Coordinates of C-alpha atoms in Angstrom, one line a residue:
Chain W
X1426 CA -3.2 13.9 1.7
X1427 CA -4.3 14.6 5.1
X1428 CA -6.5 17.1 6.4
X1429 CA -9.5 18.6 4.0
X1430 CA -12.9 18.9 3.3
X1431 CA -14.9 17.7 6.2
X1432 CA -16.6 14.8 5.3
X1433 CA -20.4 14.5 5.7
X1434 CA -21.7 11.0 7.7
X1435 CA -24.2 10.5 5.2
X1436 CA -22.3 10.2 2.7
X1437 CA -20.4 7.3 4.1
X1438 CA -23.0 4.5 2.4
X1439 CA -22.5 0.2 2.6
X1440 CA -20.9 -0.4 -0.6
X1441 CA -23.3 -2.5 -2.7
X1442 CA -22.3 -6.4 -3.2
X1443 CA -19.9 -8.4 -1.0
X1444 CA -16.7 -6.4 0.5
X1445 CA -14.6 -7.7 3.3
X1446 CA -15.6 -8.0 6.7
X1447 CA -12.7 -6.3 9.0
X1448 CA -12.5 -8.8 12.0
X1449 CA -10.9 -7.4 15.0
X1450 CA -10.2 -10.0 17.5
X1451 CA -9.7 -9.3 21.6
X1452 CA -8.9 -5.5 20.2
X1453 CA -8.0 -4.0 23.5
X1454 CA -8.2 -0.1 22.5
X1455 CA -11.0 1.7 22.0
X1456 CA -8.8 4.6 20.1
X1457 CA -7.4 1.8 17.7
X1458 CA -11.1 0.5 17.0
X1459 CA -12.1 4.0 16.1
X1460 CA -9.0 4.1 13.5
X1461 CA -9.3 1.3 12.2
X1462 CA -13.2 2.3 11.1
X1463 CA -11.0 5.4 9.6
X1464 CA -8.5 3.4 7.5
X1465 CA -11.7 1.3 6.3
X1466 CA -13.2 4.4 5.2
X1467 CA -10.2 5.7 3.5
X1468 CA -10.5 2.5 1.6
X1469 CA -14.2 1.6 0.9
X1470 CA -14.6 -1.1 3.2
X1471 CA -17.6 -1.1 5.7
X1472 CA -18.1 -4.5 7.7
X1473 CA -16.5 -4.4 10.9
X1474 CA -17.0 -7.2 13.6
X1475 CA -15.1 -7.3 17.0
X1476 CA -14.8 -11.1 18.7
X1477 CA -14.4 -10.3 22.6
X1478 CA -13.2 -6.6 23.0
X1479 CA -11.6 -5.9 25.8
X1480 CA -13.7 -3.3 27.4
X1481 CA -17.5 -4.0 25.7
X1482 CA -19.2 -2.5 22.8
X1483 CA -20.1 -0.1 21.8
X1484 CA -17.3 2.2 24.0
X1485 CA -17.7 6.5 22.9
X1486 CA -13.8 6.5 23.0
X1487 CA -13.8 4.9 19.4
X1488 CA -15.6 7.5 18.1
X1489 CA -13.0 10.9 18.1
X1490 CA -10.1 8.8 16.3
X1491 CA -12.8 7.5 13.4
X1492 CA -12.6 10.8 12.4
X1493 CA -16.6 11.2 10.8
X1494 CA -16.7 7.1 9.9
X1495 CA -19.3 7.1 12.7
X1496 CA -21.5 4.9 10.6
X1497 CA -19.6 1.8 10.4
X1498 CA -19.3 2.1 14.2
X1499 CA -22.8 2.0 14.9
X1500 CA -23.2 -0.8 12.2
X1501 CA -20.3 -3.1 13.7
X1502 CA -21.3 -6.2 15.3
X1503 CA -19.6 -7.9 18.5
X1504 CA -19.0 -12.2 18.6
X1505 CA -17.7 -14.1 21.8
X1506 CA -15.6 -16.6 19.1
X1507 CA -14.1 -16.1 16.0
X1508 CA -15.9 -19.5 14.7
X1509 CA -19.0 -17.6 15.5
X1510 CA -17.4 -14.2 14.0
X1511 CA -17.1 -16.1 10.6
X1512 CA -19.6 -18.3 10.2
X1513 CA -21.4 -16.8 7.7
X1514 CA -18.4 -16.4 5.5
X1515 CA -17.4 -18.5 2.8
X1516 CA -13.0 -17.2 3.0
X1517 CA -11.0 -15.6 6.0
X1518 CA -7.9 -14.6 5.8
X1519 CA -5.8 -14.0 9.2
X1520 CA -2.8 -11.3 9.3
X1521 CA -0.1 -12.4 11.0
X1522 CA 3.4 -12.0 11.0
X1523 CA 5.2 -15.6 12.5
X1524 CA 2.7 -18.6 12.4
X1525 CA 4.6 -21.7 13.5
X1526 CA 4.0 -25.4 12.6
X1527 CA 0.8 -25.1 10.0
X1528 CA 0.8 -25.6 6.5
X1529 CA -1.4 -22.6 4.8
X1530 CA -1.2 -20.2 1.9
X1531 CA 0.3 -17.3 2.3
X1532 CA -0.3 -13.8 0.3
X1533 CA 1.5 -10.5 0.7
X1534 CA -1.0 -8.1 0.5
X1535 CA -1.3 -6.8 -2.4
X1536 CA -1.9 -10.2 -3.8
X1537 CA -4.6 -11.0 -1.0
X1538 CA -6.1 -8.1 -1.8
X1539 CA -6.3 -9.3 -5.3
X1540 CA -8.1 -12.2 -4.1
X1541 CA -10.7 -10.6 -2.4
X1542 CA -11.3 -8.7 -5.2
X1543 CA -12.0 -12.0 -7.1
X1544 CA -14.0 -13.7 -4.2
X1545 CA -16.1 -10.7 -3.8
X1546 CA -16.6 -10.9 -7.8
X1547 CA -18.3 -14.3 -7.4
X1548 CA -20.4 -13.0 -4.9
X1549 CA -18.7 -14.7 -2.3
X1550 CA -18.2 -13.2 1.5
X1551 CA -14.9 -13.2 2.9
X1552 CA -13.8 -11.7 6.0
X1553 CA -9.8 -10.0 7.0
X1554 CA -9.0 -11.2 10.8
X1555 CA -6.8 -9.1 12.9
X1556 CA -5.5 -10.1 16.3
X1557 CA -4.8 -8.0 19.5
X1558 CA -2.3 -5.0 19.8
X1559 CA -0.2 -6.7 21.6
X1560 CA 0.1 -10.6 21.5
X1561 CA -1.4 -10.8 17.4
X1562 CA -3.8 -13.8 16.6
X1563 CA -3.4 -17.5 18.3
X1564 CA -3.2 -20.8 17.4
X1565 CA -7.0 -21.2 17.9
X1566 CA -8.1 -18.3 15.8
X1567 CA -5.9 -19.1 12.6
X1568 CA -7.8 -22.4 12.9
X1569 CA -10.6 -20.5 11.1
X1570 CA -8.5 -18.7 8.1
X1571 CA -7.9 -20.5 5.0
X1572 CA -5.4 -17.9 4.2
X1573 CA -2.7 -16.2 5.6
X1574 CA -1.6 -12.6 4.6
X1575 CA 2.3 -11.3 5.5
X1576 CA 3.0 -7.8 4.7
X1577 CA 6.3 -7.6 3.1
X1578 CA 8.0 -4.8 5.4
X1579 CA 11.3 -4.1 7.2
X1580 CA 12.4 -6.9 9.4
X1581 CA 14.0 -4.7 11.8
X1582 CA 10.8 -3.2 12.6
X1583 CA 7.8 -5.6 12.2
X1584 CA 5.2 -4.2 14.2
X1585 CA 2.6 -2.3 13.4
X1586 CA -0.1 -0.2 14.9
X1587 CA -3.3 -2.4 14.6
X1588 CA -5.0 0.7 12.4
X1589 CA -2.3 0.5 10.3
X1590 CA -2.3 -2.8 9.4
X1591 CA -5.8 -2.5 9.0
X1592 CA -4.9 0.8 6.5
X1593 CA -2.5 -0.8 4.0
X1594 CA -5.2 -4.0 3.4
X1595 CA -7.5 -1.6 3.1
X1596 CA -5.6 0.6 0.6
X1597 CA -4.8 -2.3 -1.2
X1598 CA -8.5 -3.4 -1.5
X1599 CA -8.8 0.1 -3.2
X1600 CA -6.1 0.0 -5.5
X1601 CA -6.9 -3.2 -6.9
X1602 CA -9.9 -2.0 -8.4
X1603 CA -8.7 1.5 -9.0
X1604 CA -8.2 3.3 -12.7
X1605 CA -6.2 6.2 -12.0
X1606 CA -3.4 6.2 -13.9
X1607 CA -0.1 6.3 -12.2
X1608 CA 1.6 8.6 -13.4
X1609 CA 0.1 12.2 -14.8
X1610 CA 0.3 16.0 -15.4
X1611 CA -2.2 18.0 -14.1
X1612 CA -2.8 20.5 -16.3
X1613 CA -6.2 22.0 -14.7
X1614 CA -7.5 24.7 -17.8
X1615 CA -4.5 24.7 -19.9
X1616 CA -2.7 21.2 -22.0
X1617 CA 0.6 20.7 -23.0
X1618 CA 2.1 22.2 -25.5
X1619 CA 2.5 21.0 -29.2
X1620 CA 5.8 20.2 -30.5
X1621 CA 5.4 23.0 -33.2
X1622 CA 4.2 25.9 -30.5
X1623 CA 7.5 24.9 -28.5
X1624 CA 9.6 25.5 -32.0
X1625 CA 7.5 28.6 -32.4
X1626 CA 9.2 29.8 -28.9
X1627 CA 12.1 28.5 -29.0
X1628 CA 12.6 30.2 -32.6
X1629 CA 11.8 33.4 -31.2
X1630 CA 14.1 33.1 -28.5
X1631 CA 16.9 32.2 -30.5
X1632 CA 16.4 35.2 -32.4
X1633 CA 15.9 37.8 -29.3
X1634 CA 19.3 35.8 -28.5
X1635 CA 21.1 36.4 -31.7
X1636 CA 20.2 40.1 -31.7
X1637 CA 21.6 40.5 -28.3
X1638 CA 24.9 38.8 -29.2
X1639 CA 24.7 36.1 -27.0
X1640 CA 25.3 33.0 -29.6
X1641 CA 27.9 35.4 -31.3
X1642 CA 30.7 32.5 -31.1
X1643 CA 29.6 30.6 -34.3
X1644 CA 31.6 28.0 -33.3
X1645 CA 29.6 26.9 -30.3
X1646 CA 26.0 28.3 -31.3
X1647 CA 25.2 25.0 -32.6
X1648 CA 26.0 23.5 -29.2
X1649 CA 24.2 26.1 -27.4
X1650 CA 21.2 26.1 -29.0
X1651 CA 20.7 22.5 -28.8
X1652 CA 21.3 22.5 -24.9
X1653 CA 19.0 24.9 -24.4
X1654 CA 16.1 23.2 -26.6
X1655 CA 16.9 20.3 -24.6
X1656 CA 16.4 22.1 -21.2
X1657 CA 13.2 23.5 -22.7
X1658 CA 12.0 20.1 -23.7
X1659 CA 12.8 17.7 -20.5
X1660 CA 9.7 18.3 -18.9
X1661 CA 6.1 18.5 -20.7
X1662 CA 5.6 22.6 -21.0
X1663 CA 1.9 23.6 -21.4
X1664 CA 0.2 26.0 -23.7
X1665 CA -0.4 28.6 -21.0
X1666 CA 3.5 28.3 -19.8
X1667 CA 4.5 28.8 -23.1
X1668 CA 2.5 32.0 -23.4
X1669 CA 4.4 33.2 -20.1
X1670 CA 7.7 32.3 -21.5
X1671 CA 6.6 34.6 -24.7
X1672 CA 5.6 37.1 -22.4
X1673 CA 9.1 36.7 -20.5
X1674 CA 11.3 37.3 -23.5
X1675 CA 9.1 40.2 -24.6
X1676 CA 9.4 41.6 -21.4
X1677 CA 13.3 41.5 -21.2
X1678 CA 13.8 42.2 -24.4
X1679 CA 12.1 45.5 -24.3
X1680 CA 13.9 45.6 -20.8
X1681 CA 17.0 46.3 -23.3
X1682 CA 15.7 48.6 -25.7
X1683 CA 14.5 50.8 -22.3
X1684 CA 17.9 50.8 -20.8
X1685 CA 19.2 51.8 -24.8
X1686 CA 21.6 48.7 -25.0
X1687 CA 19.4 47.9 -28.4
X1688 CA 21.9 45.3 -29.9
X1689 CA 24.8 42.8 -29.7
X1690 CA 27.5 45.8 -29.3
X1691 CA 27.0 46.4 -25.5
X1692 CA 29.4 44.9 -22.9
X1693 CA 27.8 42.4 -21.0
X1694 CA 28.3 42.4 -16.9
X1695 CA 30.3 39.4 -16.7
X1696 CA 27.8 37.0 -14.8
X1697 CA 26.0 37.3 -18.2
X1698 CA 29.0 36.0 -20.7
X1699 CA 29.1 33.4 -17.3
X1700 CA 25.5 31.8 -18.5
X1701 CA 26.6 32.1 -22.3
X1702 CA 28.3 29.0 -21.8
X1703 CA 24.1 27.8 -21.8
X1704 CA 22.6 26.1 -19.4
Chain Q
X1402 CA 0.5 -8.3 11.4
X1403 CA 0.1 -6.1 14.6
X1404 CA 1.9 -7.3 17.5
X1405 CA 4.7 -9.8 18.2
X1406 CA 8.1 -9.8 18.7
X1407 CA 9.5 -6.5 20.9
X1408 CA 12.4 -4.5 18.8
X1409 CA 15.4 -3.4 19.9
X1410 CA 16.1 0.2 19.6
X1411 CA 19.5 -0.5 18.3
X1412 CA 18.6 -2.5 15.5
X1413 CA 16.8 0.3 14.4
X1414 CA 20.2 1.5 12.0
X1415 CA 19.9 4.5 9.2
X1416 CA 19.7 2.5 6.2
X1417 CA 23.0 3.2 3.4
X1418 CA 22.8 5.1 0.6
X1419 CA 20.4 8.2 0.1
X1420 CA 16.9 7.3 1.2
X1421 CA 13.8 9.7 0.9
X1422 CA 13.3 12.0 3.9
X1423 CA 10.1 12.2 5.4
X1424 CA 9.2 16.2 6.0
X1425 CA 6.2 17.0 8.7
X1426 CA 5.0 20.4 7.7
X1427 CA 4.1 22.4 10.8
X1428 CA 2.5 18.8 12.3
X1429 CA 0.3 19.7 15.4
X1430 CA 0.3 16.6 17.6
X1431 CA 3.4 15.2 19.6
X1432 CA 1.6 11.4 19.1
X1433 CA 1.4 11.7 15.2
X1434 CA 5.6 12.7 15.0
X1435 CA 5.7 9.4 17.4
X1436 CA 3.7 7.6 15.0
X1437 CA 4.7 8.9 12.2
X1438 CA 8.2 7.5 12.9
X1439 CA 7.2 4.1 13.8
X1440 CA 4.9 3.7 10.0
X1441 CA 8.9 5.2 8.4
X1442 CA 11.0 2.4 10.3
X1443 CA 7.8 -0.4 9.2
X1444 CA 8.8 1.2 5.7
X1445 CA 12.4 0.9 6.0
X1446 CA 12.9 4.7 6.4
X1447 CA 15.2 6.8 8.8
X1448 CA 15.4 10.4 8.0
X1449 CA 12.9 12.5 9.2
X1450 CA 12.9 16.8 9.1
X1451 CA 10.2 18.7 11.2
X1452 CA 9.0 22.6 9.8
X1453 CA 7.9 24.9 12.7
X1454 CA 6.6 21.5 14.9
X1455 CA 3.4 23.5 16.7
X1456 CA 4.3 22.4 20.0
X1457 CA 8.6 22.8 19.4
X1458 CA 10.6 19.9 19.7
X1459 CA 12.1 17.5 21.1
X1460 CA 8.4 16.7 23.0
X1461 CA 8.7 13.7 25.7
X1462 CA 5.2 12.9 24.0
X1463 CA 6.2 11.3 20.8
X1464 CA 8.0 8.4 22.3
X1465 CA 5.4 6.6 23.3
X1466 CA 3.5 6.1 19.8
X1467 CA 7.1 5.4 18.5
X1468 CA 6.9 1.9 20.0
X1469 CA 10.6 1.5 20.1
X1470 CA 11.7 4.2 16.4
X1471 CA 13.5 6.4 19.1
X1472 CA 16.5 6.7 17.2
X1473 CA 14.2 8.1 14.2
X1474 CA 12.7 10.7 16.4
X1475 CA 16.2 11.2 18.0
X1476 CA 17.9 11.9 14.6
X1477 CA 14.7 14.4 13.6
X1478 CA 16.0 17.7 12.9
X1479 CA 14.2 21.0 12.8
X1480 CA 13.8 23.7 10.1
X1481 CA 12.1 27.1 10.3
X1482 CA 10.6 26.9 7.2
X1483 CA 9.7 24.5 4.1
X1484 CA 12.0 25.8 1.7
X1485 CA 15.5 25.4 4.1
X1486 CA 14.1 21.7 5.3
X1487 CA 14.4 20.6 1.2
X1488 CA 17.4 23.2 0.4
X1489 CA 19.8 20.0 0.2
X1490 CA 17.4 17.4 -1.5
X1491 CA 17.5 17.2 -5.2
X1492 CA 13.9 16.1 -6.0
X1493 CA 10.7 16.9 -3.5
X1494 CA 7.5 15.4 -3.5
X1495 CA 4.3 17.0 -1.9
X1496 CA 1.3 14.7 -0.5
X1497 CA -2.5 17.1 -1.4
X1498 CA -5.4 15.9 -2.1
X1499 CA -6.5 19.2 -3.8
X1500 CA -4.1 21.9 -5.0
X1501 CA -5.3 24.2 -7.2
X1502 CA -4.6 26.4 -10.2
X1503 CA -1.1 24.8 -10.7
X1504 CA 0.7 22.8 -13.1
X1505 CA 2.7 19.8 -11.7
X1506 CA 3.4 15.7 -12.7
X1507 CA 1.3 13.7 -10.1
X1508 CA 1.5 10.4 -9.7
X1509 CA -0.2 7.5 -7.3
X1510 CA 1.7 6.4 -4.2
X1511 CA 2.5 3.5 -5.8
X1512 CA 4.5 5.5 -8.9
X1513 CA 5.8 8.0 -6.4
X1514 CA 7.9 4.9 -4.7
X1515 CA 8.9 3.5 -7.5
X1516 CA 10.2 7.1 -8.3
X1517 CA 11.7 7.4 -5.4
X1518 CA 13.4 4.4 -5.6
X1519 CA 14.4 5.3 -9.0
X1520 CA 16.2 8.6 -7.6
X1521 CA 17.8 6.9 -5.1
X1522 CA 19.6 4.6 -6.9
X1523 CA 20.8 7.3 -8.7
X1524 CA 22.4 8.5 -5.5
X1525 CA 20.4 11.4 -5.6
X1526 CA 18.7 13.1 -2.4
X1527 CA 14.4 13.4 -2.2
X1528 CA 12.3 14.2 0.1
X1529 CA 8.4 14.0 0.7
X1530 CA 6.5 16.7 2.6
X1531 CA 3.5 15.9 4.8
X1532 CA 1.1 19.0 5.5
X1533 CA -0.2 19.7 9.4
X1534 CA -3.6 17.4 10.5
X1535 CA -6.3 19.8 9.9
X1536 CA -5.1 22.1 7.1
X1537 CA -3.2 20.0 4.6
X1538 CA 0.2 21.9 2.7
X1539 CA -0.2 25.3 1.8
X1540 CA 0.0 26.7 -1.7
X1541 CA 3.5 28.3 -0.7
X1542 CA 5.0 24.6 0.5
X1543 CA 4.0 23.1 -2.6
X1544 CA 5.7 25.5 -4.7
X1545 CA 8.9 23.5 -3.2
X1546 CA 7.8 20.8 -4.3
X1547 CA 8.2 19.3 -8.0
X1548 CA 6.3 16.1 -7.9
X1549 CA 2.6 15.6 -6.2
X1550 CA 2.0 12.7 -5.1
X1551 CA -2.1 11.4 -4.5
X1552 CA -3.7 8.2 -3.3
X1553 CA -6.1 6.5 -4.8
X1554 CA -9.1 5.9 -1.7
X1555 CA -12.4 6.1 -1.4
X1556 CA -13.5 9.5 -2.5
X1557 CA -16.1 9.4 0.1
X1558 CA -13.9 9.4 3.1
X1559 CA -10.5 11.2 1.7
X1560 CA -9.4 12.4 5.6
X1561 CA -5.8 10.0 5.9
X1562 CA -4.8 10.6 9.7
X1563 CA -1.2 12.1 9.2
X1564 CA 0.7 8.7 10.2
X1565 CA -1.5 6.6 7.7
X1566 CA -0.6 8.6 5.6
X1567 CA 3.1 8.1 5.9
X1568 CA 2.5 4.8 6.4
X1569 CA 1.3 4.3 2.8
X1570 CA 3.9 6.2 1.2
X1571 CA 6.8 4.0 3.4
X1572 CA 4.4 0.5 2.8
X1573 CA 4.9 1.4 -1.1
X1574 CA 8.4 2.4 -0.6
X1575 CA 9.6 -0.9 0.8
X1576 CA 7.6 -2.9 -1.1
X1577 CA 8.7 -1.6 -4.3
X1578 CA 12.1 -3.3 -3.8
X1579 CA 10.8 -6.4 -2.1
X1580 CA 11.3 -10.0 -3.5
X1581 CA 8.7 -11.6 -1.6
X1582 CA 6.9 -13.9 -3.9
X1583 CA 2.6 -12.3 -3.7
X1584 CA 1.9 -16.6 -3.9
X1585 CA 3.3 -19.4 -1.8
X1586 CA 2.3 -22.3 0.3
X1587 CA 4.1 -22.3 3.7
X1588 CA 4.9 -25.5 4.3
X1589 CA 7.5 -25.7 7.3
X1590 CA 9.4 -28.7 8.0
X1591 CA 7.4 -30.6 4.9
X1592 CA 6.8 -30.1 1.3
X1593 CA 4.2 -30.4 -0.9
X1594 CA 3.6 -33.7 -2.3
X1595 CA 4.5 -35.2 -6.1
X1596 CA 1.3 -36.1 -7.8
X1597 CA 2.9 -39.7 -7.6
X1598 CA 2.6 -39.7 -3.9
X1599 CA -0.9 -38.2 -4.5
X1600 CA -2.1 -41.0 -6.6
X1601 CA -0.9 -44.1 -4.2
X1602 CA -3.4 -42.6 -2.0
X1603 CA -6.1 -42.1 -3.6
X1604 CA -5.6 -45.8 -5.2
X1605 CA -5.8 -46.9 -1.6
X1606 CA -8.3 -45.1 -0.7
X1607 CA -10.2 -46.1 -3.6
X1608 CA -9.3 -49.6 -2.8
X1609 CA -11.2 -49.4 0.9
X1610 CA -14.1 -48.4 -0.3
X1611 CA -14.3 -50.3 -2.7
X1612 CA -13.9 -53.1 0.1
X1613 CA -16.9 -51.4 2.2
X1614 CA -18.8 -51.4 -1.1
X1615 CA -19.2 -47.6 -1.1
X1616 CA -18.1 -47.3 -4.6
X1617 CA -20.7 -50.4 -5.7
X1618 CA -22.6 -49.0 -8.0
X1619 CA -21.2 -49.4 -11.4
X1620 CA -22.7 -47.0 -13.5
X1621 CA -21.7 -44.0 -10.7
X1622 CA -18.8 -45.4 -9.4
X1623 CA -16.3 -43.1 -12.5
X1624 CA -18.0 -39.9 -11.5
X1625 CA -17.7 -40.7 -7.8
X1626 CA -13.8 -41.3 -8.7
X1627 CA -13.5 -38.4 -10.2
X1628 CA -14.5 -36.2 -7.9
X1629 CA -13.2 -37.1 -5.1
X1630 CA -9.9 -36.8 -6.8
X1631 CA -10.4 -33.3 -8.3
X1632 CA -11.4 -32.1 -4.3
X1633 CA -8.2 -33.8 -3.0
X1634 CA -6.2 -31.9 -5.6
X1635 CA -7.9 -28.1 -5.6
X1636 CA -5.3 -27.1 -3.1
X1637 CA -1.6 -28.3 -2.7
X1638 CA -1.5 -31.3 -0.7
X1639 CA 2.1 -31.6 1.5
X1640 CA 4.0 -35.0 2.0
X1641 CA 3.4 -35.0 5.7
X1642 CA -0.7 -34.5 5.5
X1643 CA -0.8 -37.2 3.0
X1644 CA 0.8 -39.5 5.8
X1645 CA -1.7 -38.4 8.3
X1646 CA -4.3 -38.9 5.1
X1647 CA -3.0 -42.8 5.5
X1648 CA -3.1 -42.8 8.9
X1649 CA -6.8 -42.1 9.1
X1650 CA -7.6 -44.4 6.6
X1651 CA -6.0 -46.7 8.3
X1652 CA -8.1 -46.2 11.4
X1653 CA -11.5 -45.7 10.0
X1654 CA -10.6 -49.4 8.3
X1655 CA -9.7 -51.0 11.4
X1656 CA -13.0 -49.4 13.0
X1657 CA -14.7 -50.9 10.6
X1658 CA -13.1 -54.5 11.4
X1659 CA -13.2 -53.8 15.0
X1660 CA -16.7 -53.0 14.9
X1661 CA -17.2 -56.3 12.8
X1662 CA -18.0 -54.9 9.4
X1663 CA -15.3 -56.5 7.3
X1664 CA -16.8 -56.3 4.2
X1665 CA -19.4 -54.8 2.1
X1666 CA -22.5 -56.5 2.6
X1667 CA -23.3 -54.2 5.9
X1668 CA -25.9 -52.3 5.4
X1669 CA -25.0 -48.6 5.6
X1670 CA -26.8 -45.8 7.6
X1671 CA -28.7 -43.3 6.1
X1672 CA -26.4 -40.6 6.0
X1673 CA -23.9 -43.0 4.6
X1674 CA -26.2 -43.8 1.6
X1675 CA -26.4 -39.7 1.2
X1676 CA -22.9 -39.8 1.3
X1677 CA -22.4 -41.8 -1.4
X1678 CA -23.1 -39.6 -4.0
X1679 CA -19.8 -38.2 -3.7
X1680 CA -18.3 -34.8 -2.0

């Protein structure tokens, strides 16, 4: 997942329609504001706006750890308040882990993600705040959220790098609207085999096996021959790995007739009546 | 999210049972091991193997992006190559964006958790191998591998800094055995009200202004109702806010009597009048 092609800045483009504003607030690092344009990258998001950073804006450290998302540095804007930061937005949600004596909903979030999906939808803007690296958001600036979002992660070991908080919202934001299905086999050229090509091997292989003398004990062919269809059949095989395995049996099989052991009569080394238990 | 409460190192404890190990492949930078392990004990994971770490190991240098995993990056251990790191593990997944010319199950982040989680519980070890910054897994380390795993971003900006990427797979990993609900209303000390309590509100707030004579006219005055009960339900409304609801009721009224407006024949300012037609 990391490392790759080299990503071209021009390619990086505002995505159309209303998409979450990233709020940093008071972010003290000028590596961790460079990241966090990364992560928003990585996950289609583009609107960054800093309330109050620490050391001005713009600062040339952010730049290296954005790693090419140079244009949603040079579009991010800077605000002295987070009232003034969010003005212009109709929803905010604040992260923050341990907000004490308010009454407000709370999303994990996946599910806030899922809500920004369906703000953006009615063409509403919403923006994501995010406190300092140290001390997280204050009183004051949850004022402004209507929401709250907790990530649901190991107690032990709340706190997380300001980037990657601002990663997982923003890889949630992708995956809420994303199609690819979860679980798939890549097949590149080839697809998988039918049910009737597998037979078509595994008939032939039972066959080179027979003449060899390996499913000579007729008591426990039947056995046999259905462990090793099984084994054949746990994972998808494609057409082109069925051609190998063709290619396989030929190949030992003529193996054989080369060293003159041409049928079931020849003593087997004894690894070999070993595996004729099956697999 | 970021931020907060300091962790102690020795609450940091390997978690029971067999839980996925995390696999840098010849990582380059010191920082990203540090960081690495701090995203794993977010996640809820402990066990991390190192192949051919660039720079050697142990390096002082990973502690500090750690922020307190230590005993992660204490624990590492250190392999020559790919294939002895994984020799114990029963099931390995591979995170590449682009591998080519092979056949192999892939599935999201999200399905490669709840995989994991499924292996696990069958007390069976995996692992998940991370390719260095720049070049991504080699063709030779995937053939370890039996599962791919790819996330879903923004095919614009596919570059995950090595941590983030970590982070992801140990976000989805925790949260596919978490019980958090994705919906609730933190309330504190309160809870939200009945609709009973609700209505013996609004009936007294409907009863002051009908005093002021805000609610005069006839022919609106249902509408007017009607709305301003549908805005004080659209969110959850808790016990103790509709005491403070009374309590500035209450006020405004005896304002009203302190300023010498008892009743409704005062004429109202303009922005009153306006007011009138109802939020």
């Amino acid at each position: 997942m990391t490392g790759g092609r080299k990503e071209g800045r021009a390619r990086l483009t505002p995505p159309a329609g209303e998409t979450p504003i990233i709020v940093l607030v008071r972010p003290q690092m000028a590596r961790n504001i460079g990241s966090t344009a990364r992560a928003m990258a990585n996950g289609g998001l583009f609107h960054l706006r800093i309330v109050a950073p620490r050391d001005g804006w713009p600062q040339p450290d952010a730049y290296p750890s954005a790693s090419g998302a140079d244009a949603i540095l040079d579009a991010a804007q800077v605000f002295p308040t987070v009232a003034e930061a969010v003005a212009d937005c109709h929803r905010v949600m604040a992260t923050c882990p341990r907000p004490r004596h308010i009454v407000v909903p709370v999303r994990t979030a996946r599910a806030a993600a899922e809500d920004l999906r369906e703000i953006a939808s009615r063409n509403l803007r919403s923006a994501v705040l995010f406190g300092p690296e140290r001390a997280g958001l204050e009183n004051e600036d949850m004022a402004c959220a209507d929401t709250l979002v907790r990530y649901p992660l190991n107690p032990e070991h709340m706190s997380l790098n300001l980037a990657q908080a601002v990663m997982i919202l923003a890889y949630e934001w992708w995956t809420a609207a994303e199609p690819t299905p979860p679980r798939v086999l890549m097949t590149n050229e080839t697809r998988v085999a039918t049910k009737g090509e597998l037979d078509g091997f595994l008939n032939r292989l039972m066959a080179e096996l027979d003449a060899t003398g390996f499913l000579d004990n007729l008591e426990k062919r039947p056995g046999m021959v259905r462990n090793l269809r099984h084994w054949f059949q746990r994972g998808e095989v494609t057409e082109q790995e069925l051609r190998t395995l063709h290619g396989v049996v030929t190949e030992l099989s003529r193996g054989r007739m080369r060293r003159g052991r041409p049928d079931k009569d020849d003593a087997l080394p004894p690894w070999q009546v070993e595996g004729s238990k099956g697999p």
